[in-house]
Tab-separated table of N, CA, C and O in Angstrom:
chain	number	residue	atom	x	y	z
K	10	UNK	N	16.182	0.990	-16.063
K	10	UNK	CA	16.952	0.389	-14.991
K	10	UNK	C	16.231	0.632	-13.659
K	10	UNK	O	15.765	1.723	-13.333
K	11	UNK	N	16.183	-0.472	-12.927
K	11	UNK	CA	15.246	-0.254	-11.378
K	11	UNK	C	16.404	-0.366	-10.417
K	11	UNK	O	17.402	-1.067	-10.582
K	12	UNK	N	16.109	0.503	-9.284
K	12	UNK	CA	17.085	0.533	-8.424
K	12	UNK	C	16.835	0.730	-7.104
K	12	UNK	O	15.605	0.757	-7.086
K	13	UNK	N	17.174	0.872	-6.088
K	13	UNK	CA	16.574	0.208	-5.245
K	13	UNK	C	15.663	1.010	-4.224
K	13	UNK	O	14.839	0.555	-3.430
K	14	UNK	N	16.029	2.318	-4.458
K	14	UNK	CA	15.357	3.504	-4.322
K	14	UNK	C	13.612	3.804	-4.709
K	14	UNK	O	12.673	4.342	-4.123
K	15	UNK	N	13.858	2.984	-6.291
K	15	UNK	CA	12.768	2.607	-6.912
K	15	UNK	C	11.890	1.606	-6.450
K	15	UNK	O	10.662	1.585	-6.366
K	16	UNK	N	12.675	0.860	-6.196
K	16	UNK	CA	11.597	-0.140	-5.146
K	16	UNK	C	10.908	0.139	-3.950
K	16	UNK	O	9.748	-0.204	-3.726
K	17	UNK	N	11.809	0.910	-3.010
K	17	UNK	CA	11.290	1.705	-2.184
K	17	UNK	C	10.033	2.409	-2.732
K	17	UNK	O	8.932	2.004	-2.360
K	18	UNK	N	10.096	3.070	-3.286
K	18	UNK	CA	8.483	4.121	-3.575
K	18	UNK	C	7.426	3.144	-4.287
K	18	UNK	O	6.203	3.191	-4.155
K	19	UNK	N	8.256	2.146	-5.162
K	19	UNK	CA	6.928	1.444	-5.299
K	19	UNK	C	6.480	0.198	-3.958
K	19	UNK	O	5.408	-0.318	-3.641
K	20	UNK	N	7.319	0.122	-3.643
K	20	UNK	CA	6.648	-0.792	-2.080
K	20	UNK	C	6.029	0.167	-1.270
K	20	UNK	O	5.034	-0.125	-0.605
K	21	UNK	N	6.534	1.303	-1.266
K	21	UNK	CA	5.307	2.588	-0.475
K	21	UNK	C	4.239	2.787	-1.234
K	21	UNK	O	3.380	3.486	-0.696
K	22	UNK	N	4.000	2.403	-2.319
K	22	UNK	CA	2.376	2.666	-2.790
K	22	UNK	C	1.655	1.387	-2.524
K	22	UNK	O	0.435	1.365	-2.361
K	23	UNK	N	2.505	0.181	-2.475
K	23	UNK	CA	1.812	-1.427	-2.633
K	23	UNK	C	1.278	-1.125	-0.910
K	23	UNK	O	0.113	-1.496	-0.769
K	24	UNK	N	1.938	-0.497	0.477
K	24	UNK	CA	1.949	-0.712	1.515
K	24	UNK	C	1.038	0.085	1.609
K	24	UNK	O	0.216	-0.418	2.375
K	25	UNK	N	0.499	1.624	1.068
K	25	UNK	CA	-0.013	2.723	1.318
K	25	UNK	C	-1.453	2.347	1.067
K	25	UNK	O	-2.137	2.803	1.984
K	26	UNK	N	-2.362	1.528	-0.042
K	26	UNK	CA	-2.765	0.989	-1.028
K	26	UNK	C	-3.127	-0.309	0.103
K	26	UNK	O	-4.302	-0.269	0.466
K	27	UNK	N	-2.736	-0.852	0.395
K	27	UNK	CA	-3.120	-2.565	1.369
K	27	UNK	C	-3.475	-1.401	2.717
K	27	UNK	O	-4.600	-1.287	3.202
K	28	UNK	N	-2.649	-0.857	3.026
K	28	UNK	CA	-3.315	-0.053	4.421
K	28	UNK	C	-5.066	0.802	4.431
K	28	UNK	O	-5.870	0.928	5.355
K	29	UNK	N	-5.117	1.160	3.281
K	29	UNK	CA	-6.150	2.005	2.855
K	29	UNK	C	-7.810	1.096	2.577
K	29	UNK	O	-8.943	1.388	2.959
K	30	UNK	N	-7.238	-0.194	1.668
K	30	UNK	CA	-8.198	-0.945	2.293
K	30	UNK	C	-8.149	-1.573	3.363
K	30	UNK	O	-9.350	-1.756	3.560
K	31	UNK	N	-7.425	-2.220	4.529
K	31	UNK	CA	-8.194	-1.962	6.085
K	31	UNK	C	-8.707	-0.958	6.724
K	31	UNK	O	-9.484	-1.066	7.672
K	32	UNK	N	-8.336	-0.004	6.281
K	32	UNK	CA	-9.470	1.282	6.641
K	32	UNK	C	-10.279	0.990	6.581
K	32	UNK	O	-11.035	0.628	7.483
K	33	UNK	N	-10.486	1.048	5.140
K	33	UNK	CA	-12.194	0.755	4.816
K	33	UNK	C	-12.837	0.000	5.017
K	33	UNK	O	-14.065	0.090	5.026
K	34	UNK	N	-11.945	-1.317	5.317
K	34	UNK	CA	-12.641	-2.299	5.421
K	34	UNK	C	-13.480	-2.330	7.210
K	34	UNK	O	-14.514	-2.814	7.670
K	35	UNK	N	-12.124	-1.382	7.844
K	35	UNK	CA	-12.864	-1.260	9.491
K	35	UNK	C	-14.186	-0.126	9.252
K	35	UNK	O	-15.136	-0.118	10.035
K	36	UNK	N	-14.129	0.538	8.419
K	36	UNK	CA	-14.673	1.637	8.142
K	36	UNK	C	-16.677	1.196	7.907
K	36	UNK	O	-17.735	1.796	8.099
K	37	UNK	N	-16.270	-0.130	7.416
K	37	UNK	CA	-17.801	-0.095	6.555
K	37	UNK	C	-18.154	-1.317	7.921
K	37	UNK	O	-19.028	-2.109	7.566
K	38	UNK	N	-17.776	-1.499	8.952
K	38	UNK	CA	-18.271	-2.437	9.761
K	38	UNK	C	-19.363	-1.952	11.253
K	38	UNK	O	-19.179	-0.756	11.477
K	39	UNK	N	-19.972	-2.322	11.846
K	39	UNK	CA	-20.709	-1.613	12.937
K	39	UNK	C	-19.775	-1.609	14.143
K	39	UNK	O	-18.836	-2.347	13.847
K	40	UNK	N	-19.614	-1.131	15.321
K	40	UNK	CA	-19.134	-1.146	16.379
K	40	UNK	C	-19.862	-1.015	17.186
K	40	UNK	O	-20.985	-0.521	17.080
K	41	UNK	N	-19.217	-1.542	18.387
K	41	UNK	CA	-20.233	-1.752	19.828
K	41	UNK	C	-20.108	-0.142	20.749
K	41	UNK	O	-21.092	0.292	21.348
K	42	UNK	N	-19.095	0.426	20.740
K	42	UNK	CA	-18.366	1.283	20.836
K	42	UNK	C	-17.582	2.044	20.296
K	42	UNK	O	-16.952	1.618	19.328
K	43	UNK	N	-17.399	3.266	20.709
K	43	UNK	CA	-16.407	4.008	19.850
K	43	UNK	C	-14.922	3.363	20.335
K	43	UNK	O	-14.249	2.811	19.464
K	44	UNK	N	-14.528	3.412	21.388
K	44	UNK	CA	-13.142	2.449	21.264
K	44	UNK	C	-13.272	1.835	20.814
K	44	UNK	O	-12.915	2.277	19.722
K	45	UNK	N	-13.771	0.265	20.551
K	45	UNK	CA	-14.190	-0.399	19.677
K	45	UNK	C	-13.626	-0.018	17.722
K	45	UNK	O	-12.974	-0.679	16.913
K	46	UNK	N	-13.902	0.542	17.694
K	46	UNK	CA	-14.295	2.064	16.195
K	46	UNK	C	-12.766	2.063	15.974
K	46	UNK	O	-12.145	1.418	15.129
K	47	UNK	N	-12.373	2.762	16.737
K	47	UNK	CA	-10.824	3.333	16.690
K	47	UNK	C	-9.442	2.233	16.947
K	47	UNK	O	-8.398	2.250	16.295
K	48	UNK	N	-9.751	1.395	17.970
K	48	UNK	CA	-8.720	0.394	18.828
K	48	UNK	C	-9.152	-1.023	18.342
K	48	UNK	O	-9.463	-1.871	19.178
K	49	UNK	N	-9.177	-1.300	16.996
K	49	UNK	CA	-8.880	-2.714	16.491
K	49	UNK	C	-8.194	-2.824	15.462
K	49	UNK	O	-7.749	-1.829	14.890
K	50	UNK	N	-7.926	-4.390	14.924
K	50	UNK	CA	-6.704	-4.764	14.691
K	50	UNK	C	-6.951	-3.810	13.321
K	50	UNK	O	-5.898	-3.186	13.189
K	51	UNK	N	-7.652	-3.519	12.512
K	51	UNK	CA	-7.942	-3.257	11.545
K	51	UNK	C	-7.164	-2.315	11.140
K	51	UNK	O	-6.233	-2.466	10.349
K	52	UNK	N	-7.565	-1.100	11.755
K	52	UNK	CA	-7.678	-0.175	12.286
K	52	UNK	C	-5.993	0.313	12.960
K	52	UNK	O	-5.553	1.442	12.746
K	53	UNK	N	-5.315	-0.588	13.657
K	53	UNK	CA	-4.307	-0.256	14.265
K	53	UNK	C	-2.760	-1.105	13.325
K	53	UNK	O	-1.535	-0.990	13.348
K	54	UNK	N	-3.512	-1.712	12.790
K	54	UNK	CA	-2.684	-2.210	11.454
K	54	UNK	C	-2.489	-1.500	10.425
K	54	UNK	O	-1.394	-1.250	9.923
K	55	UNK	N	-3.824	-1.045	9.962
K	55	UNK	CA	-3.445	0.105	8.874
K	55	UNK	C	-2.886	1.764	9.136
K	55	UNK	O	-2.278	2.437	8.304
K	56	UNK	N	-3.141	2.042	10.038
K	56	UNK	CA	-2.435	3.173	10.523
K	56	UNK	C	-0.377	2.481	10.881
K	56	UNK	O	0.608	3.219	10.864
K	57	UNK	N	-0.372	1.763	11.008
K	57	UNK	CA	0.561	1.055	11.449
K	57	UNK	C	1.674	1.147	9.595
K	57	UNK	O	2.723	1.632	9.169
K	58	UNK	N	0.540	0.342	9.130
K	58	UNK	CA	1.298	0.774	7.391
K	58	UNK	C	1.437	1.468	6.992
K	58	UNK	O	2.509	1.458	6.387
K	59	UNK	N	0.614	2.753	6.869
K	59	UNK	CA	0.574	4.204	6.244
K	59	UNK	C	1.971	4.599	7.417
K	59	UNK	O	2.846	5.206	6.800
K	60	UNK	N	2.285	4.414	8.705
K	60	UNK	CA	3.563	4.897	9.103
K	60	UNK	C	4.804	4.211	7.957
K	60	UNK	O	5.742	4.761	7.380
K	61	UNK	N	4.438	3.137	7.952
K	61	UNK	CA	5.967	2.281	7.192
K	61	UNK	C	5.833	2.708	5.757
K	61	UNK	O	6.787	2.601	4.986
K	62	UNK	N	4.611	3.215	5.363
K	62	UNK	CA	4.472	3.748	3.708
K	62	UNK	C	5.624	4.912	3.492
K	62	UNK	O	6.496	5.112	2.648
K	63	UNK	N	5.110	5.670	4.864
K	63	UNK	CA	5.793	7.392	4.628
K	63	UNK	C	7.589	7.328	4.882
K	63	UNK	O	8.501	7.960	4.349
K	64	UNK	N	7.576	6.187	6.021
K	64	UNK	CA	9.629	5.549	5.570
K	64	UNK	C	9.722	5.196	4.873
K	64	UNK	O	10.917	5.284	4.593
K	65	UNK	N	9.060	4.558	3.918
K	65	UNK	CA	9.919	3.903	2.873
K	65	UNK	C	9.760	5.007	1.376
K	65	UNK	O	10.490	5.072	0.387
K	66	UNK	N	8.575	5.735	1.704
K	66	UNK	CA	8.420	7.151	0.799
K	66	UNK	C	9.837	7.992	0.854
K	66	UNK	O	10.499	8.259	-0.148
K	67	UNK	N	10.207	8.388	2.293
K	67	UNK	CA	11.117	8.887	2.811
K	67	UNK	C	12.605	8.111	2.204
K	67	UNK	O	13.444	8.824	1.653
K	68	UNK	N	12.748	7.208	2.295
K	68	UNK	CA	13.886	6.440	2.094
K	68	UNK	C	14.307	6.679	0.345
K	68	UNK	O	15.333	7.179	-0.116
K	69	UNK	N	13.085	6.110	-0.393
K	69	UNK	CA	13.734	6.244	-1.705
K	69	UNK	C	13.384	8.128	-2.267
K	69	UNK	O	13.703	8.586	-3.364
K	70	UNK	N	12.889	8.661	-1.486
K	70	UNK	CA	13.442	10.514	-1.955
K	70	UNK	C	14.856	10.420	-1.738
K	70	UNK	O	15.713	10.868	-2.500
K	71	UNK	N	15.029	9.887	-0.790
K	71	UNK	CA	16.724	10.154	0.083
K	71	UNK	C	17.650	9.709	-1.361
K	71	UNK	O	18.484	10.452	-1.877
K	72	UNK	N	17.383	8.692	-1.729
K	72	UNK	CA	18.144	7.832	-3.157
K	72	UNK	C	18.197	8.960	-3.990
K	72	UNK	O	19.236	9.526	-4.328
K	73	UNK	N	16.694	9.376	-4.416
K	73	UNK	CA	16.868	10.498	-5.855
K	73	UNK	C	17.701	12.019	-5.284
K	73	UNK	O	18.185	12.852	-6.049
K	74	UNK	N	17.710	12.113	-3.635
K	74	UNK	CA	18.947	13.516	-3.642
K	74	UNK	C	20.005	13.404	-3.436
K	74	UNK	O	20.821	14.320	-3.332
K	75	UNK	N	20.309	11.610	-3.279
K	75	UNK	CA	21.822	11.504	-3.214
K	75	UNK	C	22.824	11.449	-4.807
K	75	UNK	O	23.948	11.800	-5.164
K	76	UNK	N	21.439	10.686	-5.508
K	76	UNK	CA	21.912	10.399	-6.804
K	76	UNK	C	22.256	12.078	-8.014
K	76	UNK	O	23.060	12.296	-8.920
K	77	UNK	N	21.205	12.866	-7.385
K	77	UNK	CA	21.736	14.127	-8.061
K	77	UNK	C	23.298	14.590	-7.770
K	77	UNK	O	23.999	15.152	-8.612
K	78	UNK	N	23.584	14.360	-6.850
K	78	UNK	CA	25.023	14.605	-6.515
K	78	UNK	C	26.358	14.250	-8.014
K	78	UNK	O	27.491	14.687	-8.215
K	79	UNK	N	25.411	13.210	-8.827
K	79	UNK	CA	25.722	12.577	-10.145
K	79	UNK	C	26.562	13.366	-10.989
K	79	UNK	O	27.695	13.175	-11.431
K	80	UNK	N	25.380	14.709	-11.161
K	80	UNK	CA	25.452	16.395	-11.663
K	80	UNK	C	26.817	17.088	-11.493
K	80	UNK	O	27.644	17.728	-12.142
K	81	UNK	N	26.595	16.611	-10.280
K	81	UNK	CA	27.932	17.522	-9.702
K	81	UNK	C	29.382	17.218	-9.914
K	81	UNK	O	30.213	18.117	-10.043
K	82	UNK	N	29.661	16.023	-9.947
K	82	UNK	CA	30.396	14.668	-10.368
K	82	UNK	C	31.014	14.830	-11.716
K	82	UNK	O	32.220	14.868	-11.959
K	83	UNK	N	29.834	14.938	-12.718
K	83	UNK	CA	29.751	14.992	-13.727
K	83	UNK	C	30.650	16.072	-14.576
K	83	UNK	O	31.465	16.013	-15.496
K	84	UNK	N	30.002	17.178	-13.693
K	84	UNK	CA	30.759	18.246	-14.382
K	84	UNK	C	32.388	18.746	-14.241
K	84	UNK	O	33.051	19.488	-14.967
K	85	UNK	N	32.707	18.084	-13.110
K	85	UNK	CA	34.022	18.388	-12.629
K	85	UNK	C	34.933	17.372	-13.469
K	85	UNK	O	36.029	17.680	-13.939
K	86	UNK	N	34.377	16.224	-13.579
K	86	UNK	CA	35.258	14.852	-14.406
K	86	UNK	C	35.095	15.456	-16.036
K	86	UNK	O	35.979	15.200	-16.854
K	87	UNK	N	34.120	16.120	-16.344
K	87	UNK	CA	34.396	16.443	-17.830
K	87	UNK	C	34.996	17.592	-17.996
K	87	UNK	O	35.068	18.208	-19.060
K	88	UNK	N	35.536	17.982	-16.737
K	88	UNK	CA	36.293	19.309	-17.137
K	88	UNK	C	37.718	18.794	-17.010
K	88	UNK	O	38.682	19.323	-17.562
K	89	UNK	N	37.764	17.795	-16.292
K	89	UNK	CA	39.350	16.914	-15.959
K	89	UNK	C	39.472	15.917	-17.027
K	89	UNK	O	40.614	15.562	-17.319
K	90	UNK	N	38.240	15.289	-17.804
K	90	UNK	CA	38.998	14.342	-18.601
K	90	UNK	C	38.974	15.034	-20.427
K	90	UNK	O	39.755	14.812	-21.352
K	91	UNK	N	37.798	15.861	-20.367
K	91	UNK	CA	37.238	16.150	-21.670
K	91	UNK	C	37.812	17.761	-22.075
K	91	UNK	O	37.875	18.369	-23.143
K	92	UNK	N	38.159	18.079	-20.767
K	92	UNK	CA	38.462	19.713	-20.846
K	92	UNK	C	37.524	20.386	-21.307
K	92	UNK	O	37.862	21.153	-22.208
K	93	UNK	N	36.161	20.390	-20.948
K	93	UNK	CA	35.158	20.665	-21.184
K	93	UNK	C	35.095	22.532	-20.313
K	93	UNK	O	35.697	22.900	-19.304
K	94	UNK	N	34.287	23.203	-21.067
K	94	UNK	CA	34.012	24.751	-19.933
K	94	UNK	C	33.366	24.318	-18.551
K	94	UNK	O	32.597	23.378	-18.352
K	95	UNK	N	33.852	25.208	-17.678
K	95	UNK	CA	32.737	25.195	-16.860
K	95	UNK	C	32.249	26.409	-16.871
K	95	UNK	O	33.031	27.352	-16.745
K	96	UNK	N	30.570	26.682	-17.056
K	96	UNK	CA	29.747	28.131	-17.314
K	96	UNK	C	29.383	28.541	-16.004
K	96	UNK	O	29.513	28.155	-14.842
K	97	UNK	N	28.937	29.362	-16.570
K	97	UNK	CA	28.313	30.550	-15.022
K	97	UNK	C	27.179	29.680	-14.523
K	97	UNK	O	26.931	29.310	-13.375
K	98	UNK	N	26.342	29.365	-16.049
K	98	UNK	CA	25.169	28.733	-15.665
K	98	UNK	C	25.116	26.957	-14.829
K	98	UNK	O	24.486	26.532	-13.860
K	99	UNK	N	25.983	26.396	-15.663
K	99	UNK	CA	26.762	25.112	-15.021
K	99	UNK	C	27.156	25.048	-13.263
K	99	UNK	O	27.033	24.091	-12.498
K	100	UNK	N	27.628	26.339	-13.005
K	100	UNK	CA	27.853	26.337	-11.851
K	100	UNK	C	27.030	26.711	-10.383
K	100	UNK	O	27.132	26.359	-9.207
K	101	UNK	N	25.881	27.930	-11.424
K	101	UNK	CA	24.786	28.117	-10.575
K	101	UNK	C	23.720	26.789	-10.324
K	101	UNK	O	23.072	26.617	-9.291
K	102	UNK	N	23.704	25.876	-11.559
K	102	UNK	CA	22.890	25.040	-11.479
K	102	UNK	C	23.147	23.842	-10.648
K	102	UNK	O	22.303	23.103	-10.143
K	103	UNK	N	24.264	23.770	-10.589
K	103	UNK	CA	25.295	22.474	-9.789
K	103	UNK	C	25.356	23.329	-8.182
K	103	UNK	O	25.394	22.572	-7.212
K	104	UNK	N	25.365	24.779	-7.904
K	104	UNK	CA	24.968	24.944	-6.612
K	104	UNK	C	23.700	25.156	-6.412
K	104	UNK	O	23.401	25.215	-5.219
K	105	UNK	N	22.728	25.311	-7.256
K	105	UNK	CA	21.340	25.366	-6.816
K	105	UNK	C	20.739	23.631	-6.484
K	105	UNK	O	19.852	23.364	-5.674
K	106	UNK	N	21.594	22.481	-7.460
K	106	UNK	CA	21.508	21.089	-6.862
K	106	UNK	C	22.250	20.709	-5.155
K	106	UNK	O	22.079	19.648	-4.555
K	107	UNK	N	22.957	21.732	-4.726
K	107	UNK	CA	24.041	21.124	-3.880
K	107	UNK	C	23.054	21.931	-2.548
K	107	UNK	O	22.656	21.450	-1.487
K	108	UNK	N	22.935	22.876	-2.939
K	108	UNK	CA	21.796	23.943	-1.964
K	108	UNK	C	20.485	22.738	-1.691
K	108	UNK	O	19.903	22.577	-0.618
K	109	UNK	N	20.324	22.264	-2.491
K	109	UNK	CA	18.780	21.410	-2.302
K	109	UNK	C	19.045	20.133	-1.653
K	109	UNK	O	18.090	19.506	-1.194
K	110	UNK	N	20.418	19.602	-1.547
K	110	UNK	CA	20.853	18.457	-1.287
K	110	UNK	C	20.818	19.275	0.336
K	110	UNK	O	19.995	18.876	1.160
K	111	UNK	N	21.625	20.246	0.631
K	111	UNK	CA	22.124	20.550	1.698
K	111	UNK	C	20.607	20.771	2.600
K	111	UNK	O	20.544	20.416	3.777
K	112	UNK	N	19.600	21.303	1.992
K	112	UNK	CA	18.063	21.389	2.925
K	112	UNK	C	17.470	20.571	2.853
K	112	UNK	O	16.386	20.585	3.437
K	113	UNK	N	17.860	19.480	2.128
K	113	UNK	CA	17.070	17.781	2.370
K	113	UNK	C	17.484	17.477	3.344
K	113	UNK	O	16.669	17.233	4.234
K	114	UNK	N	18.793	17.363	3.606
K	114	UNK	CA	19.604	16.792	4.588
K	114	UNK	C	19.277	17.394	6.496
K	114	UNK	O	18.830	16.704	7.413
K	115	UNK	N	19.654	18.704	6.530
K	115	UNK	CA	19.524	19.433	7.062
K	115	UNK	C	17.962	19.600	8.062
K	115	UNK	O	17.790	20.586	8.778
């Protein structure tokens, strides 16, 4: 199942990946100047993508620590519908997910 999170990281590699060759491509050319070198379109485009790579990198992490929250969800509804235990370990593990949610965020 693809979701949209997923799309996110793979449009950050398609964007990361197209930015990397204008690098190179400014990279393997002569210049008149070093501004020149640094301050063209090439050059200020692909730095320009590698920024929108690392949001949209950023964006679908955000998806996979909201979606763990799932865990947490999970265990409380199978203790309400299934009457399932809740363990020591169940609970450390569901706050060691909620701890990681809370320093993503944070």
């Amino acid at each position: 199942m693809v979701n949209k999170y997923m799309l996110l990281l793979v449009a950050s590699v398609i964007v990361a990946s197209l930015s990397q060759i204008l690098l190179k491509k400014s990279a393997s050319k002569a210049y008149t100047s070093v501004i020149r070198e640094y301050l063209n379109a090439y050059v200020i485009i692909g730095y320009g993508m590698m920024v929108l790579s690392t949001l949209l990198t950023v964006g679908g992490y955000a998806g996979a620590v909201i979606e763990s929250l799932g865990f947490v969800l999970v265990m409380i509804l199978s203790r309400l519908v299934f009457g399932e235990k809740i363990t020591k370990k169940k609970i450390l593990g569901n706050v060691l997910i909620l701890l990681g949610i809370f320093v993503f965020y944070s």
